[in-house]
Amino acid sequence: MLMWTAMAVTCGMRLLQSPCGATSFPSAVAILKPDGMRAGIRAHGKSTAAQTRSLRTLPVQRVSNIHHSLQFADISTTLKSVSRSNKRQRQGNTVRATFDADLSEQVSGQGKDLKPVQVALAGAALVGLDKGIALALSRWGALPAALRNLPSSTVCMLLVTAALIAIDRADPGIAKSTTKFFEPAVEIIQRWMPLFYTPALVMMSVVGQRIVPEEGVRLLVLVVGGWVVTLGAVALFAGLVKKGVQTDLVTSSNMSSASPYSLWEVLTWAGVGAASGLVAYLAPNAFGLHQATVAAPFFICATIIGFLLGSQVPKPFKKILHPVITAAVFVNVITFLAGAFTNRSFETMLGLYMTKSMQTPGGGDILMALLGPLTLTYAFTLFRQRSMLRHHAAEFGAVVPVAAIFSILITMIAGRQLGLHEFLTRSVAARSTTLAFAIPVTNTIGGDESIAATAAVVTGLLGANLSLWVLSTLKVHGGIERALATACSAHGFGSAAVASGDADIMPFCLVTYILMGAVSSLAVSIPVIRTSLLQL
């Protein structure tokens, strides 16, 4: 029996190593991913030795199913070549999804088989938790006076992260069940992340009319120059910190790519948009609602369609024509056409798209209201990467706070030197943080969120196209130094570029720019720091 079993194992292993075997036995090949074997062992709660003993008892006639047992055997050494051959393809696929979704694919991927009821309950819980904490903070004054201006979404993220870590220490099983329940909703929200700050870009068409060309040129110089200085300064400082810390990058084992956007989704949303647009045209005050609220589904669909069309742009062009930009342009075009069809001005129609009032919300208001739940989902990301947070605590703790304060400080000083109006300077001060944090930070220091969104997108595109070249010119070649510098200066867009050559650096970039946003929010919420930054 042992001889027959050995022959069966040998045949199965050779078959797996062949191209035909890789196609026929995808589940066995899948476990050859990094940490895949250990994950498989934990999932089934059995040791390698126990699985090997059970392998000896298999009937010979079940050789065709041998690949199910191989995932528990110690075959990592024998099949190491297969693992290496698949690594490059996995990295390419992940990087492609990364740039489309602003690193939003950094989720566990456990929610692939979505259950509508679970998604609805988890999504409602996230929204309720975010709004509930915001209401409690505004009414009860739970925070110290020095932190009263801290955005509620940031507070919620920090509280949930701390709660998950505490639960995990008390009972890992409960923590795992909790995160598993929320994972499908977290995955969906992060997949559609760019949609929630697109409305701020859409409204730039109105805000930009109030900026004279000379000020616009100065703003562009400030954004571009500020990005270069921030990138270089953070890279050099990160290099000094790295020399003192001497830690190797810890990799993450729970990574997966986001589901790609498809043209079928465009057709689906186009049908919904056409139907909702017809309702808004025939019954603009249906059910006694405000016109903006009735037209909200139409404008939401237009935003989604513009984003999906942008996701189909060939990859080389996405470094300039990002899906967020196509979404903003598409909404402006649709708004103009809708105004011409209904004999209304362009500004009037944009006023229906975004009323800036949640009592009579438009489509843009509803999308931007989800920025809070989006920020909350970062808590689950930080919890999943808690081992990375512990391992690289020195790098994060030293570099990120310095980068956050330096970025805002250099922007305020340079804005005054350029003679820019203080309002415009404050509007671009948060250009280095991802938009989920940049907009609340801008509101805290008294700027315009549309200008802030535009500055953040321009900064991200600069990072995506030029970060690697600038860092190479500065002779910064270390992966951790590059990740810290790019994520702290150009958030997710730039991080995608620096991670294109090394997929293992992606989770490090993700954690970095989340912490960058949180620290920036914390800095401007403290009166002493905020006053110093704005007056220097």
Coordinates of C-alpha atoms in Angstrom, one line a residue:
M1 CA 0.0 0.0 0.0
L2 CA 2.8 2.4 0.9
M3 CA 4.4 1.8 -2.5
W4 CA 1.2 2.5 -4.4
T5 CA 0.6 5.6 -2.4
A6 CA 4.2 6.9 -3.1
M7 CA 3.7 6.2 -6.8
A8 CA 0.4 8.1 -6.7
V9 CA 2.0 11.1 -5.0
T10 CA 4.8 11.2 -7.5
C11 CA 2.4 11.1 -10.5
G12 CA 0.3 13.8 -8.9
M13 CA 3.3 16.1 -8.3
R14 CA 4.5 15.7 -11.9
L15 CA 1.1 16.4 -13.2
L16 CA 0.9 19.6 -11.2
Q17 CA 4.2 20.7 -12.5
S18 CA 3.0 20.4 -16.2
P19 CA 1.0 23.1 -18.0
C20 CA -1.9 20.6 -18.3
G21 CA -1.7 19.9 -14.6
A22 CA -1.8 23.5 -13.7
T23 CA -5.0 23.9 -15.7
S24 CA -6.6 20.7 -14.5
F25 CA -5.9 21.2 -10.9
P26 CA -6.3 25.0 -10.2
S27 CA -7.0 24.5 -6.5
A28 CA -3.7 22.7 -6.0
V29 CA -1.8 25.4 -7.9
A30 CA -3.5 28.1 -6.0
I31 CA -2.0 26.9 -2.8
L32 CA 1.5 27.6 -4.1
K33 CA 1.0 31.3 -3.5
P34 CA 3.0 32.8 -0.6
D35 CA 1.7 31.6 2.7
G36 CA -0.9 29.6 0.9
M37 CA 0.1 26.3 2.6
R38 CA 0.0 27.8 6.1
A39 CA -3.4 29.4 5.4
G40 CA -4.7 26.0 4.2
I41 CA -3.5 24.3 7.3
R42 CA -5.1 26.9 9.6
A43 CA -8.4 26.7 7.7
H44 CA -8.7 23.0 8.2
G45 CA -7.2 22.9 11.7
K46 CA -4.9 19.9 11.0
S47 CA -1.2 19.6 11.1
T48 CA 1.0 18.6 8.1
A49 CA 1.9 15.3 9.8
A50 CA -1.8 14.4 10.4
Q51 CA -2.6 15.1 6.8
T52 CA 0.3 13.1 5.6
R53 CA -0.9 10.1 7.6
S54 CA -4.4 10.5 6.2
L55 CA -2.8 10.5 2.7
R56 CA -1.4 7.0 3.2
T57 CA -4.9 5.6 3.7
L58 CA -6.4 6.9 0.5
P59 CA -7.5 4.2 -2.0
V60 CA -5.4 4.0 -5.1
Q61 CA -8.5 4.5 -7.3
R62 CA -8.9 8.0 -6.0
V63 CA -5.6 9.2 -7.5
S64 CA -7.6 11.7 -9.6
N65 CA -8.4 13.5 -6.4
I66 CA -4.9 13.5 -4.9
H67 CA -4.5 17.2 -5.4
H68 CA -7.0 17.9 -2.6
S69 CA -4.6 16.2 -0.1
L70 CA -1.5 17.7 -1.6
Q71 CA -2.4 21.1 -0.2
F72 CA -1.6 19.8 3.2
A73 CA 1.6 18.0 2.4
D74 CA 5.0 19.6 2.6
I75 CA 5.6 20.1 -1.1
S76 CA 6.8 23.7 -1.0
T77 CA 10.4 22.7 -1.8
T78 CA 9.5 20.3 -4.6
L79 CA 7.2 22.8 -6.4
K80 CA 9.1 26.0 -5.6
S81 CA 9.7 26.6 -9.3
V82 CA 6.0 26.6 -10.0
S83 CA 5.5 29.2 -7.3
R84 CA 8.2 31.4 -8.8
S85 CA 6.8 31.1 -12.3
N86 CA 3.4 32.3 -11.2
K87 CA 4.7 35.2 -9.1
R88 CA 5.3 37.6 -12.0
Q89 CA 1.8 37.1 -13.4
R90 CA 0.2 37.7 -10.0
Q91 CA 2.1 40.9 -9.5
G92 CA 1.1 42.2 -12.9
N93 CA -2.6 41.5 -12.3
T94 CA -2.5 43.1 -8.8
V95 CA -0.7 46.2 -10.0
R96 CA -3.3 46.7 -12.8
A97 CA -6.1 46.7 -10.4
T98 CA -4.1 48.9 -8.0
F99 CA -3.9 51.8 -10.4
D100 CA -7.6 51.6 -11.4
A101 CA -8.8 51.6 -7.8
D102 CA -6.2 53.8 -6.0
L103 CA -4.9 50.8 -4.0
S104 CA -8.5 50.0 -3.0
E105 CA -7.9 46.3 -3.8
Q106 CA -6.0 45.9 -0.5
V107 CA -8.8 43.9 1.1
S108 CA -8.9 40.4 2.3
G109 CA -10.9 39.1 -0.6
Q110 CA -13.0 36.8 1.5
G111 CA -16.2 38.5 0.3
K112 CA -16.1 37.2 -3.2
D113 CA -19.3 35.2 -2.8
L114 CA -21.4 38.1 -1.9
K115 CA -24.6 37.6 0.1
P116 CA -27.0 40.5 -0.4
V117 CA -28.5 40.4 3.0
Q118 CA -25.1 40.3 4.7
V119 CA -23.8 43.1 2.5
A120 CA -26.9 45.2 3.3
L121 CA -26.7 44.6 7.0
A122 CA -22.9 45.2 7.2
G123 CA -23.2 48.3 5.0
A124 CA -26.0 49.7 7.1
A125 CA -23.9 49.0 10.3
L126 CA -20.9 50.9 8.9
V127 CA -23.0 53.9 7.9
G128 CA -24.9 53.8 11.2
L129 CA -21.7 53.6 13.2
D130 CA -20.1 56.5 11.4
K131 CA -23.1 58.8 11.7
G132 CA -23.8 57.6 15.3
I133 CA -20.3 58.5 16.5
A134 CA -20.4 61.8 14.6
L135 CA -23.7 62.6 16.4
A136 CA -22.4 61.6 19.8
L137 CA -19.2 63.7 19.4
S138 CA -21.2 66.8 18.3
R139 CA -23.8 66.5 21.1
W140 CA -21.9 65.1 24.1
G141 CA -18.5 66.6 23.5
A142 CA -16.8 63.3 24.3
L143 CA -13.4 64.4 23.1
P144 CA -11.0 66.7 25.0
A145 CA -11.1 70.4 24.0
A146 CA -7.9 70.1 22.2
L147 CA -9.3 67.5 19.8
R148 CA -12.8 68.9 19.3
N149 CA -12.0 69.7 15.7
L150 CA -10.8 66.2 14.8
P151 CA -13.0 64.9 12.0
S152 CA -15.5 62.4 13.3
S153 CA -14.7 59.9 10.5
T154 CA -11.1 59.8 11.7
V155 CA -12.2 59.3 15.3
C156 CA -14.4 56.5 14.2
M157 CA -11.7 54.8 12.3
L158 CA -9.3 55.0 15.2
L159 CA -11.9 53.7 17.7
V160 CA -12.9 50.8 15.5
T161 CA -9.2 49.8 14.9
A162 CA -8.5 49.9 18.7
A163 CA -11.7 47.9 19.4
L164 CA -10.8 45.2 16.9
I165 CA -7.3 44.8 18.3
A166 CA -8.6 44.6 21.8
I167 CA -11.2 42.0 20.8
D168 CA -8.5 40.0 19.0
R169 CA -6.4 39.9 22.1
A170 CA -9.3 38.8 24.2
D171 CA -10.8 36.3 21.8
P172 CA -9.4 35.9 18.3
G173 CA -12.4 33.9 17.2
I174 CA -14.8 36.8 17.9
A175 CA -12.5 39.2 16.1
K176 CA -12.3 36.9 13.1
S177 CA -16.1 36.5 13.0
T178 CA -16.6 40.3 13.2
T179 CA -14.2 41.1 10.4
K180 CA -15.6 38.3 8.3
F181 CA -19.1 39.7 8.7
F182 CA -18.0 43.2 7.5
E183 CA -15.6 42.1 4.8
P184 CA -18.1 42.0 1.9
A185 CA -19.3 45.5 2.6
V186 CA -15.8 46.8 3.2
E187 CA -14.7 45.3 -0.1
I188 CA -17.6 46.9 -2.1
I189 CA -17.1 50.3 -0.5
Q190 CA -13.3 50.3 -1.1
R191 CA -13.8 49.1 -4.7
W192 CA -16.0 52.1 -5.5
M193 CA -13.8 54.5 -3.4
P194 CA -13.0 57.0 -6.1
L195 CA -16.7 57.7 -6.7
F196 CA -17.2 59.3 -3.2
Y197 CA -14.8 62.2 -3.9
T198 CA -15.7 62.7 -7.5
P199 CA -18.4 65.2 -6.8
A200 CA -15.8 67.6 -5.4
L201 CA -14.0 67.4 -8.7
V202 CA -17.3 67.9 -10.6
M203 CA -17.9 71.2 -8.8
M204 CA -14.5 72.5 -9.7
S205 CA -16.0 73.6 -13.0
V206 CA -17.9 76.3 -11.0
V207 CA -15.3 77.1 -8.4
G208 CA -12.6 77.4 -11.1
Q209 CA -14.5 80.3 -12.7
R210 CA -13.7 82.4 -9.7
I211 CA -10.0 81.9 -10.0
V212 CA -8.2 84.3 -12.2
P213 CA -5.6 82.8 -14.6
E214 CA -2.6 84.3 -12.8
E215 CA -3.7 82.7 -9.5
G216 CA -4.3 79.5 -11.3
V217 CA -0.7 79.4 -12.5
R218 CA 0.6 80.1 -9.0
L219 CA -1.6 77.4 -7.6
L220 CA -0.2 74.9 -10.2
V221 CA 3.4 76.0 -9.3
L222 CA 2.6 75.5 -5.6
V223 CA 1.2 72.1 -6.1
V224 CA 4.0 70.8 -8.4
G225 CA 6.8 72.4 -6.4
G226 CA 5.3 71.3 -3.1
W227 CA 5.1 67.7 -4.3
V228 CA 8.7 67.7 -5.5
V229 CA 10.0 69.1 -2.2
T230 CA 7.9 66.8 -0.1
L231 CA 8.9 63.7 -2.0
G232 CA 12.6 64.5 -1.8
A233 CA 12.6 65.6 1.9
V234 CA 10.6 62.6 3.0
A235 CA 12.8 60.2 1.0
L236 CA 16.0 61.6 2.5
F237 CA 14.5 61.5 6.1
A238 CA 13.2 58.0 5.5
G239 CA 16.6 56.9 4.5
L240 CA 18.1 58.2 7.7
V241 CA 15.4 56.4 9.8
K242 CA 15.9 53.2 7.8
K243 CA 19.6 53.2 8.6
G244 CA 18.9 53.5 12.2
V245 CA 16.1 50.9 12.3
Q246 CA 17.5 48.2 10.0
T247 CA 14.3 46.2 9.6
D248 CA 13.3 44.1 6.6
L249 CA 9.9 44.5 5.0
V250 CA 7.3 42.2 6.5
T251 CA 4.9 40.8 3.8
S252 CA 1.2 40.4 4.0
S253 CA -0.5 37.0 3.3
N254 CA -4.1 38.2 2.9
M255 CA -3.9 40.2 -0.3
S256 CA -6.2 40.0 -3.3
S257 CA -7.1 42.0 -6.4
A258 CA -10.3 43.8 -6.7
S259 CA -12.8 42.5 -9.2
P260 CA -12.2 44.2 -12.5
Y261 CA -14.7 46.7 -13.8
S262 CA -16.6 45.5 -16.9
L263 CA -18.6 46.9 -19.8
W264 CA -21.6 45.0 -18.6
E265 CA -21.6 47.2 -15.5
V266 CA -21.7 50.2 -17.8
L267 CA -24.8 48.9 -19.6
T268 CA -26.5 48.0 -16.4
W269 CA -26.0 51.5 -14.9
A270 CA -26.9 53.1 -18.2
G271 CA -30.2 51.4 -18.1
V272 CA -30.9 52.4 -14.5
G273 CA -29.7 56.0 -15.3
A274 CA -32.0 56.3 -18.3
A275 CA -35.0 55.1 -16.3
S276 CA -34.3 57.4 -13.3
G277 CA -33.6 60.3 -15.7
L278 CA -37.0 59.8 -17.3
V279 CA -38.7 59.9 -13.9
A280 CA -36.9 63.1 -12.9
Y281 CA -38.0 64.7 -16.2
L282 CA -41.6 63.6 -16.1
A283 CA -42.1 64.1 -12.3
P284 CA -39.4 66.4 -10.9
N285 CA -41.2 66.7 -7.6
A286 CA -42.3 63.1 -7.2
F287 CA -43.6 62.1 -3.8
G288 CA -43.2 65.7 -2.6
L289 CA -39.4 65.5 -2.7
H290 CA -37.0 68.2 -3.8
Q291 CA -36.0 68.2 -7.5
A292 CA -32.4 67.5 -6.5
T293 CA -33.4 64.4 -4.5
V294 CA -35.6 63.1 -7.3
A295 CA -32.8 63.6 -9.8
A296 CA -30.2 62.0 -7.5
P297 CA -30.3 58.5 -8.9
F298 CA -29.8 59.9 -12.4
F299 CA -26.7 61.8 -11.4
I300 CA -25.3 59.0 -9.3
C301 CA -25.6 56.7 -12.3
A302 CA -23.9 59.3 -14.5
T303 CA -21.0 59.5 -12.0
I304 CA -20.7 55.7 -12.0
I305 CA -20.9 55.4 -15.8
G306 CA -18.2 58.0 -16.2
F307 CA -15.9 56.2 -13.8
L308 CA -16.5 52.8 -15.5
L309 CA -15.8 54.2 -18.9
G310 CA -12.6 55.7 -17.5
S311 CA -11.6 52.3 -16.2
Q312 CA -11.7 50.9 -19.7
V313 CA -9.1 53.4 -21.0
P314 CA -5.8 51.6 -22.0
K315 CA -3.4 51.4 -19.2
P316 CA -0.7 53.8 -20.7
F317 CA -3.3 56.6 -20.8
K318 CA -4.5 56.1 -17.3
K319 CA -1.5 57.8 -15.9
I320 CA -2.9 61.0 -17.3
L321 CA -6.6 60.3 -17.8
H322 CA -7.5 58.6 -14.5
P323 CA -11.0 57.2 -14.2
V324 CA -11.8 59.9 -11.5
I325 CA -11.1 62.6 -14.1
T326 CA -13.2 60.9 -16.8
A327 CA -16.0 60.6 -14.2
A328 CA -15.9 64.3 -13.4
V329 CA -15.8 65.3 -17.1
F330 CA -18.6 62.9 -18.0
V331 CA -20.9 64.3 -15.2
N332 CA -20.2 67.8 -16.4
V333 CA -21.1 66.9 -20.0
I334 CA -24.3 65.1 -18.9
T335 CA -25.2 68.0 -16.7
F336 CA -24.8 70.5 -19.5
L337 CA -26.8 68.3 -21.9
A338 CA -29.6 67.8 -19.3
G339 CA -29.7 71.6 -18.8
A340 CA -30.0 72.2 -22.5
F341 CA -32.7 69.7 -22.8
T342 CA -34.7 71.1 -19.9
N343 CA -33.9 74.8 -20.7
R344 CA -31.9 75.3 -17.5
S345 CA -28.5 76.8 -17.1
F346 CA -25.4 74.7 -16.4
E347 CA -25.0 76.2 -12.9
T348 CA -28.6 75.4 -12.1
M349 CA -28.2 71.8 -13.0
L350 CA -25.0 71.5 -11.0
G351 CA -26.9 73.0 -8.1
L352 CA -29.2 70.0 -8.4
Y353 CA -26.2 67.6 -8.5
M354 CA -24.9 69.0 -5.3
T355 CA -27.0 71.1 -2.9
K356 CA -24.6 70.9 0.0
S357 CA -27.6 70.1 2.2
M358 CA -28.5 66.6 3.5
Q359 CA -32.1 67.8 4.0
T360 CA -32.5 68.0 0.2
P361 CA -29.6 66.0 -1.0
G362 CA -28.5 65.6 -4.6
G363 CA -26.6 62.8 -6.2
G364 CA -23.2 64.4 -5.3
D365 CA -24.2 65.0 -1.7
I366 CA -25.2 61.3 -1.3
L367 CA -21.9 60.1 -2.7
M368 CA -19.8 62.5 -0.6
A369 CA -21.8 61.4 2.5
L370 CA -20.1 58.0 2.1
L371 CA -16.7 59.4 2.7
G372 CA -17.2 58.8 6.4
P373 CA -18.0 55.1 6.0
L374 CA -15.1 54.8 3.5
T375 CA -12.7 56.2 6.2
L376 CA -14.2 53.7 8.6
T377 CA -13.4 50.8 6.3
Y378 CA -9.7 51.7 6.7
A379 CA -10.0 50.5 10.3
F380 CA -10.4 46.9 9.0
T381 CA -7.4 47.4 6.7
L382 CA -5.2 48.6 9.6
F383 CA -6.4 45.6 11.7
R384 CA -5.6 43.1 8.9
Q385 CA -2.1 44.7 8.7
R386 CA -1.5 44.9 12.4
S387 CA 1.6 42.7 12.2
M388 CA 3.0 45.2 9.7
L389 CA 2.1 48.1 12.0
R390 CA 4.0 46.4 14.9
H391 CA 7.0 45.4 12.8
H392 CA 7.5 48.8 11.2
A393 CA 6.3 50.9 14.1
A394 CA 9.6 52.8 14.2
E395 CA 9.4 53.8 10.5
F396 CA 5.8 54.8 10.7
G397 CA 6.1 56.6 14.0
A398 CA 9.1 58.7 12.9
V399 CA 8.4 59.4 9.2
V400 CA 4.7 59.8 8.9
P401 CA 4.2 62.6 11.5
V402 CA 7.1 64.6 10.1
A403 CA 5.9 64.2 6.6
A404 CA 2.3 65.2 7.5
I405 CA 3.4 68.4 9.3
F406 CA 6.1 69.2 6.8
S407 CA 3.8 68.9 3.8
I408 CA 1.3 71.4 5.2
L409 CA 3.9 73.7 6.5
I410 CA 5.9 74.0 3.3
T411 CA 2.7 74.6 1.4
M412 CA 1.6 77.5 3.7
I413 CA 5.1 79.1 3.5
A414 CA 5.4 78.7 -0.2
G415 CA 1.9 80.0 -0.8
R416 CA 2.7 83.2 1.0
Q417 CA 6.0 83.6 -0.9
L418 CA 4.0 83.2 -4.2
G419 CA 1.6 85.9 -3.1
L420 CA -1.4 83.6 -3.2
H421 CA -4.6 84.4 -1.3
E422 CA -4.6 82.6 2.1
F423 CA -7.9 80.9 1.2
L424 CA -6.4 79.3 -1.9
T425 CA -3.3 78.3 0.0
R426 CA -5.3 76.6 2.7
S427 CA -7.3 74.8 0.0
V428 CA -4.3 73.0 -1.3
A429 CA -2.5 72.4 2.0
A430 CA -3.8 68.8 2.2
R431 CA -2.7 67.9 -1.3
S432 CA -0.5 65.0 -0.1
T433 CA -3.2 63.1 1.7
T434 CA -5.8 60.8 0.1
L435 CA -9.1 62.5 -0.5
A436 CA -11.0 60.6 2.2
F437 CA -8.9 62.6 4.6
A438 CA -8.0 65.7 2.5
I439 CA -11.5 67.0 2.3
P440 CA -12.2 66.9 6.1
V441 CA -8.7 68.4 6.7
T442 CA -9.4 71.2 4.3
N443 CA -12.8 71.9 5.9
T444 CA -11.1 72.1 9.3
I445 CA -8.5 74.7 8.2
G446 CA -11.0 76.7 6.2
G447 CA -10.4 75.9 2.5
D448 CA -12.5 74.9 -0.5
E449 CA -13.0 71.1 -0.9
S450 CA -13.3 71.3 -4.7
I451 CA -9.9 73.0 -5.0
A452 CA -8.5 70.5 -2.4
A453 CA -9.8 67.5 -4.4
T454 CA -8.3 68.9 -7.6
A455 CA -4.9 69.6 -5.9
A456 CA -4.9 66.0 -4.5
V457 CA -5.7 64.4 -7.8
V458 CA -3.0 66.5 -9.6
T459 CA -0.5 65.6 -6.9
G460 CA -1.4 61.9 -7.2
L461 CA -1.0 62.0 -11.0
L462 CA 2.4 63.7 -10.6
G463 CA 3.4 60.9 -8.2
A464 CA 2.2 58.2 -10.5
N465 CA 4.2 59.5 -13.5
L466 CA 7.3 61.0 -12.0
S467 CA 8.0 59.5 -8.5
L468 CA 10.2 56.7 -9.7
W469 CA 12.3 59.0 -11.9
V470 CA 12.7 61.6 -9.1
L471 CA 13.6 58.9 -6.5
S472 CA 16.2 57.4 -8.9
T473 CA 17.7 60.8 -9.5
L474 CA 18.0 61.2 -5.8
K475 CA 19.6 57.7 -5.6
V476 CA 16.9 56.4 -3.3
H477 CA 16.6 52.7 -4.2
G478 CA 15.4 51.1 -1.0
G479 CA 11.8 49.7 -1.2
I480 CA 10.7 51.0 2.2
E481 CA 12.2 54.5 1.7
R482 CA 10.5 54.7 -1.7
A483 CA 7.2 53.5 -0.3
L484 CA 7.3 56.0 2.6
A485 CA 8.3 58.9 0.3
T486 CA 5.7 58.3 -2.4
A487 CA 2.8 57.4 -0.1
C488 CA 3.4 60.4 2.1
S489 CA 3.7 62.8 -0.9
A490 CA 1.2 61.4 -3.5
H491 CA -1.1 59.0 -1.6
G492 CA -2.6 56.1 -3.5
F493 CA -2.1 57.2 -7.1
G494 CA 1.7 57.6 -6.6
S495 CA 1.9 54.4 -4.4
A496 CA 0.6 52.4 -7.4
A497 CA 3.6 53.5 -9.4
V498 CA 6.2 52.7 -6.8
A499 CA 4.6 49.3 -6.2
S500 CA 4.5 48.4 -9.8
G501 CA 7.9 46.8 -9.6
D502 CA 7.4 45.1 -6.3
A503 CA 3.9 43.8 -5.4
D504 CA 5.0 43.1 -1.8
I505 CA 5.4 46.8 -1.1
M506 CA 1.7 47.5 -1.8
P507 CA 0.3 46.9 1.7
F508 CA 3.1 49.0 3.2
C509 CA 2.1 51.9 0.9
L510 CA -1.5 51.4 1.8
V511 CA -0.9 51.6 5.6
T512 CA 1.4 54.6 5.1
Y513 CA -1.0 56.8 3.3
I514 CA -3.8 55.8 5.7
L515 CA -1.6 56.9 8.6
M516 CA -0.6 60.0 6.7
G517 CA -4.3 61.0 6.4
A518 CA -5.0 60.2 10.1
V519 CA -2.0 62.1 11.4
S520 CA -2.8 65.1 9.1
S521 CA -6.3 65.2 10.5
L522 CA -5.0 65.0 14.1
A523 CA -2.4 67.7 13.5
V524 CA -4.9 70.3 12.2
S525 CA -7.4 69.5 14.9
I526 CA -5.0 70.6 17.7
P527 CA -5.4 74.4 18.1
V528 CA -1.8 75.1 18.9
I529 CA -0.5 73.1 15.9
R530 CA -3.2 74.4 13.6
T531 CA -2.5 78.0 14.5
S532 CA 1.3 77.6 14.1
L533 CA 0.9 75.9 10.7
L534 CA -1.5 78.6 9.4
Q535 CA 0.5 81.6 10.7
L536 CA 4.1 80.7 9.9

